[in-house]
Amino acid sequence: MTTLVMKFGGASVASVTQFMQIAQIIGERAEDFERLVVVVSAMGDTTDDLLKLAHQVNASPPKRELDMLVTVGERISCSLLAMALEKIGLAAISFTGSQSGIITCDKHTEARVIEVKPHRLLPHINKGKVVVVAGFQGVSRQGEITTLGRGGSDTTAVALAVALGAERVDFFKDVPGIYAEDPKVNPEAQLYQALTHQEALDLVRGSNHQVLHERSIVMAQKNGLPLHLLSFKEALDKNKSSGTIIGGSLKKSPEPFYEEIQ
Ligand code: ASP
Ligand code: MG
């Protein structure tokens, strides 16, 4: 069975039009893969807006309540995407992180993924439905809702790919891939076509713009999982999407490795 995990960031799910465009991109990938899981971030600035709201109510909000609040952002985008997919005739169903079996430690706002038990997703995935998962969130063994830290949806995508034995994760970003320098500062900056996990990690650690959540690269490296970064805008044009491939030639680990509790 061929399995692909796709991840769409906040900038690519910022509007109704974009949900419809993403549905088209997913439809194209559905022709090449038997099993498709899609992870989404919250729409645009939703997470920042929710955090602002929390701090207006209480200058030092309890972290548990922050997690209850901000996880709503991803829940909005995963349900809307499932609706957009159904509209174009693709069977789809959305799940929260907790429903998807993303088990984390209990450190609210910065939880680590310790295990993934996707048994609620499997019957739908195996029936050929597009399963859409809310990124950035999980559940502790005590049943509390947790989040994985800012930008954590990338790590959700990798954790699910590891659990499902996916071929790779495709990340749709607002930039075409990883550059030697920030392309917004230097438009001539070189785009890397292929990197090892270690090279990608060093680049992400050395820059203040986290093009990928660092922990997602660490987890992919441990599991020999290739990652493909490409631009959401370029993906709309089939002939244009190249991007950056990370760890393209690695052997997959036979056993899943998630994160260490900090
Ligand atoms: N929405 C969350 C954030 O803005 C998670 C993510 O985007 O990956 O940090
Ligand atoms: Mg976000």
mmCIF file of C-alpha atoms and ligand atoms in Angstrom:
data_model
loop_
_atom_site.group_PDB
_atom_site.id
_atom_site.type_symbol
_atom_site.label_atom_id
_atom_site.label_comp_id
_atom_site.label_asym_id
_atom_site.label_seq_id
_atom_site.Cartn_x
_atom_site.Cartn_y
_atom_site.Cartn_z
ATOM 1 C CA MET A 1 0.000 0.000 0.000
ATOM 2 C CA THR A 2 1.396 3.412 -0.896
ATOM 3 C CA THR A 3 0.808 6.044 1.759
ATOM 4 C CA LEU A 4 1.416 9.779 1.608
ATOM 5 C CA VAL A 5 1.075 12.345 4.385
ATOM 6 C CA MET A 6 0.498 15.915 3.215
ATOM 7 C CA LYS A 7 0.805 18.940 5.488
ATOM 8 C CA PHE A 8 -0.633 22.407 4.818
ATOM 9 C CA GLY A 9 0.529 25.332 6.950
ATOM 10 C CA GLY A 10 -1.504 28.265 8.229
ATOM 11 C CA ALA A 11 -0.640 30.488 5.245
ATOM 12 C CA SER A 12 -2.048 27.913 2.807
ATOM 13 C CA VAL A 13 -5.381 27.565 4.643
ATOM 14 C CA ALA A 14 -5.977 31.272 5.253
ATOM 15 C CA SER A 15 -9.108 31.666 3.100
ATOM 16 C CA VAL A 16 -12.112 29.837 1.652
ATOM 17 C CA THR A 17 -10.568 29.975 -1.848
ATOM 18 C CA GLN A 18 -7.439 28.308 -0.536
ATOM 19 C CA PHE A 19 -9.419 25.418 0.966
ATOM 20 C CA MET A 20 -10.857 24.772 -2.486
ATOM 21 C CA GLN A 21 -7.396 25.009 -4.084
ATOM 22 C CA ILE A 22 -5.915 22.616 -1.532
ATOM 23 C CA ALA A 23 -8.728 20.168 -2.184
ATOM 24 C CA GLN A 24 -7.660 20.174 -5.862
ATOM 25 C CA ILE A 25 -4.008 19.505 -4.956
ATOM 26 C CA ILE A 26 -5.097 16.622 -2.695
ATOM 27 C CA GLY A 27 -7.279 15.244 -5.488
ATOM 28 C CA GLU A 28 -4.230 15.099 -7.779
ATOM 29 C CA ARG A 29 -2.124 13.270 -5.169
ATOM 30 C CA ALA A 30 -5.007 10.832 -4.591
ATOM 31 C CA GLU A 31 -4.392 9.505 -8.110
ATOM 32 C CA ASP A 32 -0.840 8.442 -7.170
ATOM 33 C CA PHE A 33 -1.298 7.115 -3.602
ATOM 34 C CA GLU A 34 -3.691 4.548 -2.191
ATOM 35 C CA ARG A 35 -3.739 6.010 1.311
ATOM 36 C CA LEU A 36 -3.764 9.759 2.006
ATOM 37 C CA VAL A 37 -3.574 11.581 5.320
ATOM 38 C CA VAL A 38 -3.610 15.369 5.406
ATOM 39 C CA VAL A 39 -2.483 17.432 8.394
ATOM 40 C CA VAL A 40 -3.487 21.086 8.663
ATOM 41 C CA SER A 41 -2.491 24.082 10.771
ATOM 42 C CA ALA A 42 -4.894 26.748 11.969
ATOM 43 C CA MET A 43 -6.076 29.343 9.423
ATOM 44 C CA GLY A 44 -3.711 32.323 9.033
ATOM 45 C CA ASP A 45 -3.168 34.134 12.335
ATOM 46 C CA THR A 46 -5.807 32.193 14.268
ATOM 47 C CA THR A 47 -3.400 30.836 16.896
ATOM 48 C CA ASP A 48 -1.939 34.301 17.578
ATOM 49 C CA ASP A 49 -5.432 35.784 17.792
ATOM 50 C CA LEU A 50 -6.587 33.108 20.258
ATOM 51 C CA LEU A 51 -3.489 33.651 22.407
ATOM 52 C CA LYS A 52 -4.146 37.414 22.435
ATOM 53 C CA LEU A 53 -7.704 36.761 23.498
ATOM 54 C CA ALA A 54 -6.543 34.541 26.357
ATOM 55 C CA HIS A 55 -4.166 37.214 27.621
ATOM 56 C CA GLN A 56 -6.911 39.815 27.524
ATOM 57 C CA VAL A 57 -8.904 37.664 29.903
ATOM 58 C CA ASN A 58 -5.995 36.645 32.138
ATOM 59 C CA ALA A 59 -2.411 37.972 31.909
ATOM 60 C CA SER A 60 -1.062 34.588 33.009
ATOM 61 C CA PRO A 61 -3.541 31.989 31.782
ATOM 62 C CA PRO A 62 -3.256 28.405 33.040
ATOM 63 C CA LYS A 63 -1.399 26.359 30.397
ATOM 64 C CA ARG A 64 -4.035 23.647 30.415
ATOM 65 C CA GLU A 65 -6.669 26.200 29.432
ATOM 66 C CA LEU A 66 -4.405 27.663 26.736
ATOM 67 C CA ASP A 67 -4.227 24.205 25.164
ATOM 68 C CA MET A 68 -8.005 23.825 25.364
ATOM 69 C CA LEU A 69 -8.326 27.177 23.596
ATOM 70 C CA VAL A 70 -5.704 27.091 20.839
ATOM 71 C CA THR A 71 -6.458 23.550 19.667
ATOM 72 C CA VAL A 72 -9.740 24.966 18.373
ATOM 73 C CA GLY A 73 -7.793 26.650 15.531
ATOM 74 C CA GLU A 74 -6.736 23.375 13.919
ATOM 75 C CA ARG A 75 -10.160 21.888 14.511
ATOM 76 C CA ILE A 76 -11.689 24.648 12.399
ATOM 77 C CA SER A 77 -9.318 24.026 9.497
ATOM 78 C CA CYS A 78 -9.529 20.220 9.499
ATOM 79 C CA SER A 79 -13.327 20.209 9.433
ATOM 80 C CA LEU A 80 -13.478 22.896 6.709
ATOM 81 C CA LEU A 81 -10.972 20.972 4.581
ATOM 82 C CA ALA A 82 -13.009 17.761 4.901
ATOM 83 C CA MET A 83 -16.060 19.748 3.731
ATOM 84 C CA ALA A 84 -14.102 21.169 0.760
ATOM 85 C CA LEU A 85 -12.943 17.665 -0.228
ATOM 86 C CA GLU A 86 -16.471 16.270 -0.036
ATOM 87 C CA LYS A 87 -17.645 19.141 -2.204
ATOM 88 C CA ILE A 88 -15.328 18.086 -5.052
ATOM 89 C CA GLY A 89 -16.374 14.460 -4.710
ATOM 90 C CA LEU A 90 -13.522 13.087 -2.565
ATOM 91 C CA ALA A 91 -14.657 11.098 0.463
ATOM 92 C CA ALA A 92 -13.052 12.703 3.524
ATOM 93 C CA ILE A 93 -13.306 12.728 7.305
ATOM 94 C CA SER A 94 -11.621 14.944 9.912
ATOM 95 C CA PHE A 95 -10.224 14.024 13.327
ATOM 96 C CA THR A 96 -8.655 15.932 16.221
ATOM 97 C CA GLY A 97 -5.184 14.976 17.441
ATOM 98 C CA SER A 98 -6.710 13.178 20.383
ATOM 99 C CA GLN A 99 -9.061 11.151 18.175
ATOM 100 C CA SER A 100 -6.083 10.321 15.943
ATOM 101 C CA GLY A 101 -4.232 8.714 18.845
ATOM 102 C CA ILE A 102 -1.394 11.248 19.095
ATOM 103 C CA ILE A 103 -0.295 10.388 22.633
ATOM 104 C CA THR A 104 1.934 12.975 24.306
ATOM 105 C CA CYS A 105 3.567 13.660 27.637
ATOM 106 C CA ASP A 106 1.590 15.945 29.945
ATOM 107 C CA LYS A 107 3.658 19.122 29.460
ATOM 108 C CA HIS A 108 0.989 21.602 28.400
ATOM 109 C CA THR A 109 1.938 23.962 25.517
ATOM 110 C CA GLU A 110 5.161 22.021 24.810
ATOM 111 C CA ALA A 111 4.202 18.362 24.854
ATOM 112 C CA ARG A 112 6.315 15.667 23.161
ATOM 113 C CA VAL A 113 4.841 12.845 21.098
ATOM 114 C CA ILE A 114 5.533 9.577 22.884
ATOM 115 C CA GLU A 115 3.350 7.236 20.856
ATOM 116 C CA VAL A 116 0.850 7.236 17.989
ATOM 117 C CA LYS A 117 -2.117 4.858 17.989
ATOM 118 C CA PRO A 118 -3.999 5.604 14.781
ATOM 119 C CA HIS A 119 -6.546 2.776 15.119
ATOM 120 C CA ARG A 120 -9.530 5.118 14.727
ATOM 121 C CA LEU A 121 -8.074 6.428 11.472
ATOM 122 C CA LEU A 122 -7.148 3.096 9.893
ATOM 123 C CA PRO A 123 -10.586 1.850 8.790
ATOM 124 C CA HIS A 124 -11.183 5.162 6.989
ATOM 125 C CA ILE A 125 -7.690 5.358 5.479
ATOM 126 C CA ASN A 126 -7.916 1.771 4.265
ATOM 127 C CA LYS A 127 -11.299 2.440 2.663
ATOM 128 C CA GLY A 128 -9.622 5.135 0.571
ATOM 129 C CA LYS A 129 -11.073 8.134 2.413
ATOM 130 C CA VAL A 130 -8.871 11.191 2.768
ATOM 131 C CA VAL A 131 -8.272 11.469 6.509
ATOM 132 C CA VAL A 132 -7.730 15.059 7.634
ATOM 133 C CA VAL A 133 -6.037 15.503 11.006
ATOM 134 C CA ALA A 134 -5.825 18.631 13.160
ATOM 135 C CA GLY A 135 -2.123 19.378 13.597
ATOM 136 C CA PHE A 136 -0.250 20.692 16.654
ATOM 137 C CA GLN A 137 -2.249 18.727 19.230
ATOM 138 C CA GLY A 138 -2.458 15.477 21.109
ATOM 139 C CA VAL A 139 -3.701 13.924 24.297
ATOM 140 C CA SER A 140 -1.823 12.892 27.434
ATOM 141 C CA ARG A 141 -2.195 9.467 29.008
ATOM 142 C CA GLN A 142 -4.423 11.200 31.584
ATOM 143 C CA GLY A 143 -6.773 12.240 28.767
ATOM 144 C CA GLU A 144 -5.806 15.926 28.836
ATOM 145 C CA ILE A 145 -5.626 17.898 25.566
ATOM 146 C CA THR A 146 -2.064 19.076 24.869
ATOM 147 C CA THR A 147 -0.218 21.063 22.190
ATOM 148 C CA LEU A 148 3.220 20.406 20.717
ATOM 149 C CA GLY A 149 4.631 23.957 20.775
ATOM 150 C CA ARG A 150 4.364 26.691 18.128
ATOM 151 C CA GLY A 151 4.756 25.323 14.613
ATOM 152 C CA GLY A 152 4.069 21.824 15.924
ATOM 153 C CA SER A 153 1.787 20.685 13.094
ATOM 154 C CA ASP A 154 4.888 19.656 11.129
ATOM 155 C CA THR A 155 5.701 17.243 13.948
ATOM 156 C CA THR A 156 2.135 15.868 13.889
ATOM 157 C CA ALA A 157 2.563 15.121 10.173
ATOM 158 C CA VAL A 158 5.853 13.290 10.706
ATOM 159 C CA ALA A 159 4.536 11.327 13.709
ATOM 160 C CA LEU A 160 1.552 10.100 11.674
ATOM 161 C CA ALA A 161 3.775 9.243 8.703
ATOM 162 C CA VAL A 162 6.009 7.192 10.998
ATOM 163 C CA ALA A 163 3.034 5.382 12.542
ATOM 164 C CA LEU A 164 1.504 4.609 9.137
ATOM 165 C CA GLY A 165 4.772 3.667 7.417
ATOM 166 C CA ALA A 166 4.248 6.419 4.830
ATOM 167 C CA GLU A 167 6.565 6.879 1.838
ATOM 168 C CA ARG A 168 7.204 10.523 2.725
ATOM 169 C CA VAL A 169 5.616 13.740 3.964
ATOM 170 C CA ASP A 170 4.888 16.568 1.518
ATOM 171 C CA PHE A 171 4.894 19.970 3.259
ATOM 172 C CA PHE A 172 3.106 22.793 1.443
ATOM 173 C CA LYS A 173 4.611 26.066 2.592
ATOM 174 C CA ASP A 174 4.543 29.746 1.703
ATOM 175 C CA VAL A 175 8.119 29.365 0.350
ATOM 176 C CA PRO A 176 9.312 26.896 -2.338
ATOM 177 C CA GLY A 177 11.749 25.064 -0.042
ATOM 178 C CA ILE A 178 14.893 25.562 2.027
ATOM 179 C CA TYR A 179 17.273 28.316 0.929
ATOM 180 C CA ALA A 180 20.894 29.084 1.735
ATOM 181 C CA GLU A 181 19.700 32.518 2.932
ATOM 182 C CA ASP A 182 16.319 34.078 3.664
ATOM 183 C CA PRO A 183 14.826 34.626 0.148
ATOM 184 C CA LYS A 184 12.765 37.544 1.480
ATOM 185 C CA VAL A 185 16.017 39.345 2.352
ATOM 186 C CA ASN A 186 18.071 38.117 -0.627
ATOM 187 C CA PRO A 187 15.870 37.253 -3.643
ATOM 188 C CA GLU A 188 18.921 35.660 -5.320
ATOM 189 C CA ALA A 189 19.327 33.130 -2.478
ATOM 190 C CA GLN A 190 20.018 29.564 -3.617
ATOM 191 C CA LEU A 191 17.261 26.945 -3.196
ATOM 192 C CA TYR A 192 18.534 23.547 -2.047
ATOM 193 C CA GLN A 193 17.047 20.742 -4.151
ATOM 194 C CA ALA A 194 18.274 17.915 -1.907
ATOM 195 C CA LEU A 195 19.539 17.858 1.668
ATOM 196 C CA THR A 196 20.251 15.210 4.273
ATOM 197 C CA HIS A 197 18.250 15.410 7.512
ATOM 198 C CA GLN A 198 21.388 16.604 9.292
ATOM 199 C CA GLU A 199 21.981 19.390 6.757
ATOM 200 C CA ALA A 200 18.346 20.484 7.027
ATOM 201 C CA LEU A 201 18.561 20.445 10.829
ATOM 202 C CA ASP A 202 21.733 22.541 10.813
ATOM 203 C CA LEU A 203 20.118 25.065 8.455
ATOM 204 C CA VAL A 204 16.921 25.318 10.505
ATOM 205 C CA ARG A 205 18.864 25.620 13.772
ATOM 206 C CA GLY A 206 21.084 28.331 12.307
ATOM 207 C CA SER A 207 18.222 30.538 11.086
ATOM 208 C CA ASN A 208 15.596 32.493 12.940
ATOM 209 C CA HIS A 209 12.939 31.479 10.413
ATOM 210 C CA GLN A 210 11.799 27.936 11.207
ATOM 211 C CA VAL A 211 10.812 26.748 7.756
ATOM 212 C CA LEU A 212 10.110 23.356 9.399
ATOM 213 C CA HIS A 213 9.508 22.565 13.082
ATOM 214 C CA GLU A 214 12.920 21.348 14.223
ATOM 215 C CA ARG A 215 11.468 18.370 16.092
ATOM 216 C CA SER A 216 9.805 17.107 12.918
ATOM 217 C CA ILE A 217 13.207 16.816 11.221
ATOM 218 C CA VAL A 218 14.712 15.053 14.250
ATOM 219 C CA MET A 219 11.856 12.510 14.234
ATOM 220 C CA ALA A 220 12.107 11.997 10.463
ATOM 221 C CA GLN A 221 15.867 11.463 10.793
ATOM 222 C CA LYS A 222 15.431 8.794 13.482
ATOM 223 C CA ASN A 223 13.003 6.933 11.248
ATOM 224 C CA GLY A 224 14.658 7.410 7.843
ATOM 225 C CA LEU A 225 11.558 9.222 6.590
ATOM 226 C CA PRO A 226 12.001 11.504 3.537
ATOM 227 C CA LEU A 227 10.436 14.977 3.663
ATOM 228 C CA HIS A 228 9.512 17.097 0.654
ATOM 229 C CA LEU A 229 9.079 20.844 1.034
ATOM 230 C CA LEU A 230 7.271 22.669 -1.724
ATOM 231 C CA SER A 231 5.396 25.858 -2.266
ATOM 232 C CA PHE A 232 1.628 25.776 -2.009
ATOM 233 C CA LYS A 233 1.355 28.286 -4.864
ATOM 234 C CA GLU A 234 3.673 26.320 -7.138
ATOM 235 C CA ALA A 235 1.832 23.069 -6.385
ATOM 236 C CA LEU A 236 -1.224 24.555 -8.087
ATOM 237 C CA ASP A 237 0.824 24.455 -11.292
ATOM 238 C CA LYS A 238 1.733 20.783 -11.766
ATOM 239 C CA ASN A 239 4.800 21.493 -13.924
ATOM 240 C CA LYS A 240 6.361 23.924 -11.505
ATOM 241 C CA SER A 241 6.588 22.102 -8.176
ATOM 242 C CA SER A 242 10.153 21.011 -7.393
ATOM 243 C CA GLY A 243 11.092 22.220 -3.898
ATOM 244 C CA THR A 244 13.558 20.640 -1.457
ATOM 245 C CA ILE A 245 13.809 16.894 -0.780
ATOM 246 C CA ILE A 246 15.242 15.964 2.620
ATOM 247 C CA GLY A 247 16.694 12.503 3.179
ATOM 248 C CA GLY A 248 15.634 11.163 -0.206
ATOM 249 C CA SER A 249 17.940 8.120 -0.219
ATOM 250 C CA LEU A 250 17.492 6.748 3.285
ATOM 251 C CA LYS A 251 16.406 3.301 4.435
ATOM 252 C CA LYS A 252 13.224 3.319 6.496
ATOM 253 C CA SER A 253 13.539 2.223 10.119
ATOM 254 C CA PRO A 254 11.555 -1.006 10.735
ATOM 255 C CA GLU A 255 10.408 0.225 14.163
ATOM 256 C CA PRO A 256 8.808 3.613 14.920
ATOM 257 C CA PHE A 257 10.700 6.151 17.055
ATOM 258 C CA TYR A 258 8.871 9.169 18.444
ATOM 259 C CA GLU A 259 10.199 11.778 20.921
ATOM 260 C CA GLU A 260 11.947 11.691 24.260
ATOM 261 C CA ILE A 261 10.155 13.320 27.183
ATOM 262 C CA GLN A 262 12.050 16.482 28.181
HETATM 263 N N1 ASP B 1 -1.167 26.840 14.619
HETATM 264 C C1 ASP B 1 -0.006 26.530 15.405
HETATM 265 C C2 ASP B 1 0.967 27.687 15.420
HETATM 266 O O1 ASP B 1 0.674 28.696 14.787
HETATM 267 C C3 ASP B 1 0.679 25.269 14.951
HETATM 268 C C4 ASP B 1 1.253 25.292 13.576
HETATM 269 O O2 ASP B 1 1.039 26.237 12.819
HETATM 270 O O3 ASP B 1 1.954 24.338 13.219
HETATM 271 O O4 ASP B 1 1.963 27.617 16.045
HETATM 272 MG MG MG B 2 0.031 28.350 12.730
#
